[in-house]
Tab-separated table of C-alpha atoms in Angstrom:
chain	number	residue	atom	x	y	z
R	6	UNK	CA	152.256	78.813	123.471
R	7	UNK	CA	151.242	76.247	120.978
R	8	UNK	CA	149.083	77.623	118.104
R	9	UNK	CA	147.979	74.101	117.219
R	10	UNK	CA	146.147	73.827	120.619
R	11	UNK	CA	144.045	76.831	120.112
R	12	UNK	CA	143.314	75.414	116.722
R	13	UNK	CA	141.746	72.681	117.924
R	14	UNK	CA	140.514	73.591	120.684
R	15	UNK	CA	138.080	76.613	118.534
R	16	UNK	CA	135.544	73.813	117.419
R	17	UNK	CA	134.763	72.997	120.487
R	18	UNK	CA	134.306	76.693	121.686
R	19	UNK	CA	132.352	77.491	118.642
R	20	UNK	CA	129.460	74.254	120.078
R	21	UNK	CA	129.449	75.684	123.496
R	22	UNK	CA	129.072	78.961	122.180
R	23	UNK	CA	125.901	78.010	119.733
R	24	UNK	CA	124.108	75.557	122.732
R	25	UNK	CA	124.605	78.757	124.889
R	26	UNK	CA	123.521	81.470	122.175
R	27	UNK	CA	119.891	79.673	122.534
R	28	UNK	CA	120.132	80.706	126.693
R	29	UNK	CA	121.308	84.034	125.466
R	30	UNK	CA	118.274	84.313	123.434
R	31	UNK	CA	116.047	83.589	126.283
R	32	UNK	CA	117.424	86.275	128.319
R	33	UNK	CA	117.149	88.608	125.323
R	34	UNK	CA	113.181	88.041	125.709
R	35	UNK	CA	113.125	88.971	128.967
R	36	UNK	CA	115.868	91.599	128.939
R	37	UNK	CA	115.393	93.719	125.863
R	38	UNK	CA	111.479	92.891	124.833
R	39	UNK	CA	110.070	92.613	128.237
R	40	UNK	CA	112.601	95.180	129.573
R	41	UNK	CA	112.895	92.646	132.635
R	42	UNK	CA	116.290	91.087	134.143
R	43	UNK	CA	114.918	87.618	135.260
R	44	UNK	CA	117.574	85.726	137.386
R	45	UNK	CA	115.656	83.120	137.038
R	46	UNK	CA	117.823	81.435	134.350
R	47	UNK	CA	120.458	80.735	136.984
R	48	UNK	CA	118.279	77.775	137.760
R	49	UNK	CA	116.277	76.838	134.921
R	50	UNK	CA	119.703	76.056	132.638
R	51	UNK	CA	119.459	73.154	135.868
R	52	UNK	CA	116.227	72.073	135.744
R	53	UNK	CA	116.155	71.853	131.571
R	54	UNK	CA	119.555	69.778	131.994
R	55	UNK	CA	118.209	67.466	135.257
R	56	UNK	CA	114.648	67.114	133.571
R	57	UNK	CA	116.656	65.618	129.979
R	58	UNK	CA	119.104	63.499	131.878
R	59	UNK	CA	116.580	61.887	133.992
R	60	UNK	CA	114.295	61.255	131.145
R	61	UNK	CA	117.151	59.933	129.141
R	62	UNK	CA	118.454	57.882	132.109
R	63	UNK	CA	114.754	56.301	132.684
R	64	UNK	CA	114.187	54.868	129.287
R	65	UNK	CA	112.961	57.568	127.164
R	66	UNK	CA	114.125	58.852	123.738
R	67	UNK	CA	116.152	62.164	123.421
R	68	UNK	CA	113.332	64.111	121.713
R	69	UNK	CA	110.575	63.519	124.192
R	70	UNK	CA	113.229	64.241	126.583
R	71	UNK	CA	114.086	67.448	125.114
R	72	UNK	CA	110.000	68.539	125.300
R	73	UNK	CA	109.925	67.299	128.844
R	74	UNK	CA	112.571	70.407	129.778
R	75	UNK	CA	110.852	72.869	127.724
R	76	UNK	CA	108.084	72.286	129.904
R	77	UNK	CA	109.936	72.208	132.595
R	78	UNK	CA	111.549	76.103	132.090
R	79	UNK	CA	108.034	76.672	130.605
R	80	UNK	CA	106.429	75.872	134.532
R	81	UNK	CA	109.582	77.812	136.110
R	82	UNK	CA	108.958	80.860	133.686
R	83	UNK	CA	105.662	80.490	134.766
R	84	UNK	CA	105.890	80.512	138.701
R	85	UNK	CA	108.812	83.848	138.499
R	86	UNK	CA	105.622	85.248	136.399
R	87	UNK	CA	102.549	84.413	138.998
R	88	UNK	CA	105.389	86.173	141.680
R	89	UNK	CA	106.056	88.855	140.111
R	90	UNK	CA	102.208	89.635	138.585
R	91	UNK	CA	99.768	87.937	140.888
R	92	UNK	CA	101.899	88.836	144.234
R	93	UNK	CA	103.291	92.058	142.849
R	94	UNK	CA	106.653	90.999	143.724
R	95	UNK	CA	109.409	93.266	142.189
R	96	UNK	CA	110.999	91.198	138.274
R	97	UNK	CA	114.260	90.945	139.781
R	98	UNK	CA	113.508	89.183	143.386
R	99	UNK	CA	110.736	86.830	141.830
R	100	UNK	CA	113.392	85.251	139.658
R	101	UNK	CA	115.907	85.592	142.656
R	102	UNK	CA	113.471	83.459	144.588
R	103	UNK	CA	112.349	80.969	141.618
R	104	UNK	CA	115.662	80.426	141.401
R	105	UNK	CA	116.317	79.540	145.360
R	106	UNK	CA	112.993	77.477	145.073
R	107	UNK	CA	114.190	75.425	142.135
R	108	UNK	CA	118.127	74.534	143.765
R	109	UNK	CA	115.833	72.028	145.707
R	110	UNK	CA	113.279	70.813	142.917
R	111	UNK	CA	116.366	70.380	140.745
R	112	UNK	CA	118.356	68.048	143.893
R	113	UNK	CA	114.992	66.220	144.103
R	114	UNK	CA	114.854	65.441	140.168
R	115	UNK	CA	118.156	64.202	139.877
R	116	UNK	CA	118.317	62.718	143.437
R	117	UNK	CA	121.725	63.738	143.884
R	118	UNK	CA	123.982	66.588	143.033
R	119	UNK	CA	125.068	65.737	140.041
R	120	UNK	CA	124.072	62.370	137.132
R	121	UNK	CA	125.972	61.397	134.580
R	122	UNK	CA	125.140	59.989	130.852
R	123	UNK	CA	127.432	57.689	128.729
R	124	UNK	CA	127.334	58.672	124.675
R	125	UNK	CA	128.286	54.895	124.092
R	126	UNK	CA	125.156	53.350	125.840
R	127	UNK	CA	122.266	56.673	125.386
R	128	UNK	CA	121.523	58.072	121.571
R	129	UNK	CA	122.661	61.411	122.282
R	130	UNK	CA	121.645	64.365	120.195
R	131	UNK	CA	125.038	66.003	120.899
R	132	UNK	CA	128.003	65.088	122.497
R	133	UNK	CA	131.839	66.625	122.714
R	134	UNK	CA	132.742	63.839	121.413
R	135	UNK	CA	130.469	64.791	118.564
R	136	UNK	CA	132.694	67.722	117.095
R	137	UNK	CA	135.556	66.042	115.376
R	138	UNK	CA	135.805	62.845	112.729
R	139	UNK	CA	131.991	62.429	112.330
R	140	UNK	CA	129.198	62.754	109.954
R	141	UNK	CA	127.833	66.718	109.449
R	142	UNK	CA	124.476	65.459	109.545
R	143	UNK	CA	125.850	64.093	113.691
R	144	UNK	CA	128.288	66.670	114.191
R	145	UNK	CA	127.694	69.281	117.124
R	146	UNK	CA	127.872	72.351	115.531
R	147	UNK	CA	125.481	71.909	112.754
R	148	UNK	CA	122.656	70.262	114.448
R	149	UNK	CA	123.038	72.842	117.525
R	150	UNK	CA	123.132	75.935	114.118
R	151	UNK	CA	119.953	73.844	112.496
R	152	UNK	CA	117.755	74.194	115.845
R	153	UNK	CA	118.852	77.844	115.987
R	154	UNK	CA	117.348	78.738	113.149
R	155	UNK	CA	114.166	76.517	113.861
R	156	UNK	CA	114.019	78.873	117.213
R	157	UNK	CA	114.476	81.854	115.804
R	158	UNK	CA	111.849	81.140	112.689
R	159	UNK	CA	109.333	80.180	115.204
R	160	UNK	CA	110.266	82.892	117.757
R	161	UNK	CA	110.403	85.522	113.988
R	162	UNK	CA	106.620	84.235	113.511
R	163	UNK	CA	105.402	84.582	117.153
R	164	UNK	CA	106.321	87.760	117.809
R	165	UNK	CA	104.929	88.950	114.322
R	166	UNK	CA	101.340	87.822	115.454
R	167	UNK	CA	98.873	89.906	117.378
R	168	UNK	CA	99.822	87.990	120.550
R	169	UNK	CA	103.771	88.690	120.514
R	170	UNK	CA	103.106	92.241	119.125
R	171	UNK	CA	101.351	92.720	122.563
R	172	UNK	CA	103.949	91.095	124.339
R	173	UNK	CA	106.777	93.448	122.491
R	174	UNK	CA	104.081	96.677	123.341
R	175	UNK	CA	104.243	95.259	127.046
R	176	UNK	CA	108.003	95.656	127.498
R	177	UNK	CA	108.234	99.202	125.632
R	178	UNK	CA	105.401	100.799	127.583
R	179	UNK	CA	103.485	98.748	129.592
R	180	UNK	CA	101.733	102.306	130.652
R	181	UNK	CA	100.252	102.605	126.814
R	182	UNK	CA	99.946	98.769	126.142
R	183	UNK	CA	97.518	98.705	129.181
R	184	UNK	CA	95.584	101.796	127.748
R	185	UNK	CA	95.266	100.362	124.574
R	186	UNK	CA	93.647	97.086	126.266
R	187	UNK	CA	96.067	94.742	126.530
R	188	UNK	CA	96.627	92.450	129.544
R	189	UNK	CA	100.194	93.460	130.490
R	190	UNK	CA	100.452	90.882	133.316
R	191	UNK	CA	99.330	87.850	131.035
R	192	UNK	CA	101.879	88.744	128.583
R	193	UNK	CA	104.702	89.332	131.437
R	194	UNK	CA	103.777	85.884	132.167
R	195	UNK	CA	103.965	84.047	128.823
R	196	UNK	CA	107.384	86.333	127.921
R	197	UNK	CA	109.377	84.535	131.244
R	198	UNK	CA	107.341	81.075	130.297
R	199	UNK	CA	108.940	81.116	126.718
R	200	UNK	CA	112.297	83.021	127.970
R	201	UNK	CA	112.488	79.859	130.861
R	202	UNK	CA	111.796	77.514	127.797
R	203	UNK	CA	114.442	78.552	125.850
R	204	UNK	CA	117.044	78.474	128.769
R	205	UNK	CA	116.064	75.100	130.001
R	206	UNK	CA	116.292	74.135	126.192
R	207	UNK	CA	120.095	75.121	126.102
R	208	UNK	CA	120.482	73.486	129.572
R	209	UNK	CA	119.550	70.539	128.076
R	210	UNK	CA	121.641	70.307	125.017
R	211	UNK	CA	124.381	71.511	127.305
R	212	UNK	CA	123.825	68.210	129.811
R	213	UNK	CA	124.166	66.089	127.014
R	214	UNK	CA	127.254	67.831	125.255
R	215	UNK	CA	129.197	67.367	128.693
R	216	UNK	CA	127.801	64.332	129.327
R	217	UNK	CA	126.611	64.965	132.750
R	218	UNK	CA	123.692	67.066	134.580
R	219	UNK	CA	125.199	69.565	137.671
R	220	UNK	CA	123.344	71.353	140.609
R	221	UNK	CA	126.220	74.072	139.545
R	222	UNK	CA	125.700	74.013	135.762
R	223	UNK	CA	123.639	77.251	135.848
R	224	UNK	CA	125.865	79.155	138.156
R	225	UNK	CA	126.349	82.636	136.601
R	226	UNK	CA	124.337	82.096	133.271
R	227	UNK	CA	122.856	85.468	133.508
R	228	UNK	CA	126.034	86.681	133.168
R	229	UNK	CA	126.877	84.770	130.029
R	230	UNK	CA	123.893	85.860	128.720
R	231	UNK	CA	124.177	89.326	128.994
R	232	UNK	CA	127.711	88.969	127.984
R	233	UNK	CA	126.360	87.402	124.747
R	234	UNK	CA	123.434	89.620	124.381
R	235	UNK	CA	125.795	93.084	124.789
R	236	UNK	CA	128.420	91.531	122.564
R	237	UNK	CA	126.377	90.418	119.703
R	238	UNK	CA	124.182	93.914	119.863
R	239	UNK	CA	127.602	96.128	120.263
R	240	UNK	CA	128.906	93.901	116.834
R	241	UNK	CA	125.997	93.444	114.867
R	242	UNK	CA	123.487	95.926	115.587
R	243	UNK	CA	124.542	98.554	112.990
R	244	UNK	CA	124.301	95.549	110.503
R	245	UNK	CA	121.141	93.108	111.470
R	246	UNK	CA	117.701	95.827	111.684
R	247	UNK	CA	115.273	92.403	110.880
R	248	UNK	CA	114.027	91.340	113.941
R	249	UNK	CA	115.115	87.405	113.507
R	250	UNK	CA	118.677	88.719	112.809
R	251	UNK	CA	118.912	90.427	115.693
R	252	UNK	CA	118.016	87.319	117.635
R	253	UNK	CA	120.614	85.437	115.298
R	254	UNK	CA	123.335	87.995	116.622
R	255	UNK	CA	122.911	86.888	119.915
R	256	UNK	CA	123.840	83.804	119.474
R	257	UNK	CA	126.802	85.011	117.473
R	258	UNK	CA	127.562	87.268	120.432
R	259	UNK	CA	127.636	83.750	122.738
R	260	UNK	CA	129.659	81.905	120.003
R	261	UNK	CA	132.552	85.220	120.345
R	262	UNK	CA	131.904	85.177	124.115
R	263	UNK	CA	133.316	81.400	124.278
R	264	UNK	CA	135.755	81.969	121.197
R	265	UNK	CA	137.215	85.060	123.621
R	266	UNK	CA	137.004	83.244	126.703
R	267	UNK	CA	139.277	80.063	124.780
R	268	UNK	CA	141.524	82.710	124.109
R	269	UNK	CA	141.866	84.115	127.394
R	270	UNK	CA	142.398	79.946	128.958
R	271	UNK	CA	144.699	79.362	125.770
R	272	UNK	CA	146.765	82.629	126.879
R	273	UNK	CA	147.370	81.016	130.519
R	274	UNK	CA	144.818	83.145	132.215
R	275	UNK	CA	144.547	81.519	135.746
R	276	UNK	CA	140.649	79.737	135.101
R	277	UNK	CA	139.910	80.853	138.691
R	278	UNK	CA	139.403	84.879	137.347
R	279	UNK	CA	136.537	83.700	134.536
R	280	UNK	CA	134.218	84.561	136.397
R	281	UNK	CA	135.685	88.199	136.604
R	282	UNK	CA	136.394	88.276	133.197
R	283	UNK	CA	133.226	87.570	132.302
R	284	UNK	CA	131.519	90.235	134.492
R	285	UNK	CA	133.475	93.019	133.297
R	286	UNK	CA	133.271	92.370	129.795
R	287	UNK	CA	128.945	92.732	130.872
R	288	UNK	CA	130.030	95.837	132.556
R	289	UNK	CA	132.313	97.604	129.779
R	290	UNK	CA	129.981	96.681	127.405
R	291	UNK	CA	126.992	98.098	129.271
R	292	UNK	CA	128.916	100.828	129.848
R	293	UNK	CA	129.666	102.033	126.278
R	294	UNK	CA	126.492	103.078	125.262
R	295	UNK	CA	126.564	105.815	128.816
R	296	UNK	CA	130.152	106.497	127.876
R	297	UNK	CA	129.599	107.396	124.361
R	298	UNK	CA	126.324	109.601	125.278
R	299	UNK	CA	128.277	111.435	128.493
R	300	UNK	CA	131.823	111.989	126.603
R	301	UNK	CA	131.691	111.847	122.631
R	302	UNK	CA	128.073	113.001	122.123
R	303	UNK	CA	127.960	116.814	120.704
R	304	UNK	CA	126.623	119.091	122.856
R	305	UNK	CA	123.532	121.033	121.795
R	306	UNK	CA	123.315	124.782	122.824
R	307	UNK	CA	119.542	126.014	124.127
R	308	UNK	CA	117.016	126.489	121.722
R	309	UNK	CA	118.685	123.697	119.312
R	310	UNK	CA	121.386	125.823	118.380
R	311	UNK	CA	124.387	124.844	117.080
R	312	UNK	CA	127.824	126.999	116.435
R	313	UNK	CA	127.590	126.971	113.130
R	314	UNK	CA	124.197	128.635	113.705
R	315	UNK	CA	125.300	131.130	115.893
């Protein structure tokens, strides 16, 4: 095994890993503030990827293309939220059927299965080919870091106003938020319309990085983002209590997720198991927190005794 490959190969791990920490902070919205697994990401990392390329394709400049599919994970947040509130369809099969629903609005935005984007002919934000021999104010990995910390300052300052204090009071006890007078199904609604926003976000910068839109592209991005959100909590949470660091660890879980992973292909792991891989690292890691409660937690004796006070 040549050392040198995995050398160079860790850059480009280390961009994937940042343009999928902002998914994986999307799906820490909905998974650890709303307390709701939304599936819905499987499609709207599509739709935010389809909805830039197209834009991009048609004439129009990278940033409006960009706001174009944060609207468009905005409208798909929105539609898993009218399910699952107005129809009082269960969190997980709203997203599960937003997602179905958008396999078609995705083929019928791209018009095909897949579309393709040249970096030679469009002004790409970021590119593959961005990563190695080029400016740092072009390269990859520090524009994707810059707009992680714009997300995460504006995501700090949302959720520190009355509005995303309600939200935050919605997924810890919806039961008291809605005693206290706060409209829990609004703010289940605007949590999966700014969750969906980030994830089409990433799907966009992730289009343009590969140079190409997919119907597939989203395939399994719930896993990577629990994967990310497990790993960075399990690494960082003894470390990062402030709120925006928390969110930063997440995307330093995704960036360890896809240094692991190069590891694993760099180690002649056949490609074919990733997907395994990648669900039982969710799984272990989900399952540490049961283990360490069931087998290496003390025991207390009734009436809060311990031996020592016996």
């Amino acid at each position: 095994m040549n050392v040198l490959t995995l050398i160079n190969a860790l850059p480009g791990a280390i961009a994937q890993g940042l343009i999928w920490g902002i998914m994986a902070i999307g799906v820490y919205i909905t998974y650890r503030i709303l307390d709701i697994a939304d599936l819905t990401v499987d499609g709207t990392m599509c739709v935010g990827g389809a909805a830039c390329i197209m834009m991009m394709l048609n004439g129009y400049n990278v940033w409006i293309s960009l706001l174009v599919a944060l609207l468009a994970g905005t409208a798909a947040g929105f539609v898993t939220g009218i399910f699952h509130t107005a129809m009082g369809i269960p969190p997980i099969l709203a997203g599960i059927l937003t997602q179905l629903a958008l396999w078609s609005v995705n083929l019928k935005i791209m018009g095909k299965a897949n579309q393709a984007i040249n970096v030679d002919k469009y002004d790409l934000l970021v590119s593959l080919r961005y990563i190695k021999g080029v400016a740092i104010t072009k390269n990859t990995i520090f524009i994707v870091t810059v707009l992680i910390v714009l997300v995460i300052a504006v995501l700090y300052w949302f959720f520190g106003t009355e509005l995303g204090c309600s939200i935050r009071a919605t997924g810890c006890n919806s039961n008291m938020a809605r005693a206290q007078g706060i409209n829990t199904n609004f703010n289940k609604v605007l949590g999966l319309m700014l969750s969906n926003a980030m994830v089409a976000l990433s799907g966009a910068l992730l289009a343009q990085y590969q140079g190409f839109a997919d119907i597939n592209m989203g395939r399994g991005a719930i896993v990577i983002g629990l994967a990310a959100v497990i790993i960075g909590e399990a690494v960082f949470g003894r470390i990062f209590h402030n709120f925006g660091l928390r969110l930063f660890s997440i995307a330093l879980g995704s960036v360890i997720y896809y240094l692991v992973l190069q590891v694993v292909i760099w180690l002649g792991v056949d490609t074919d198991l990733l997907k395994m891989f990648s669900a039982l690292v969710v799984a272990i890691f989900l399952a540490i927190p049961y283990w360490k409660s069931t087998y290496f937690s003390k025991p207390v004796k009734k009436g809060g005794k311990t031996d020592a006070g016996n």
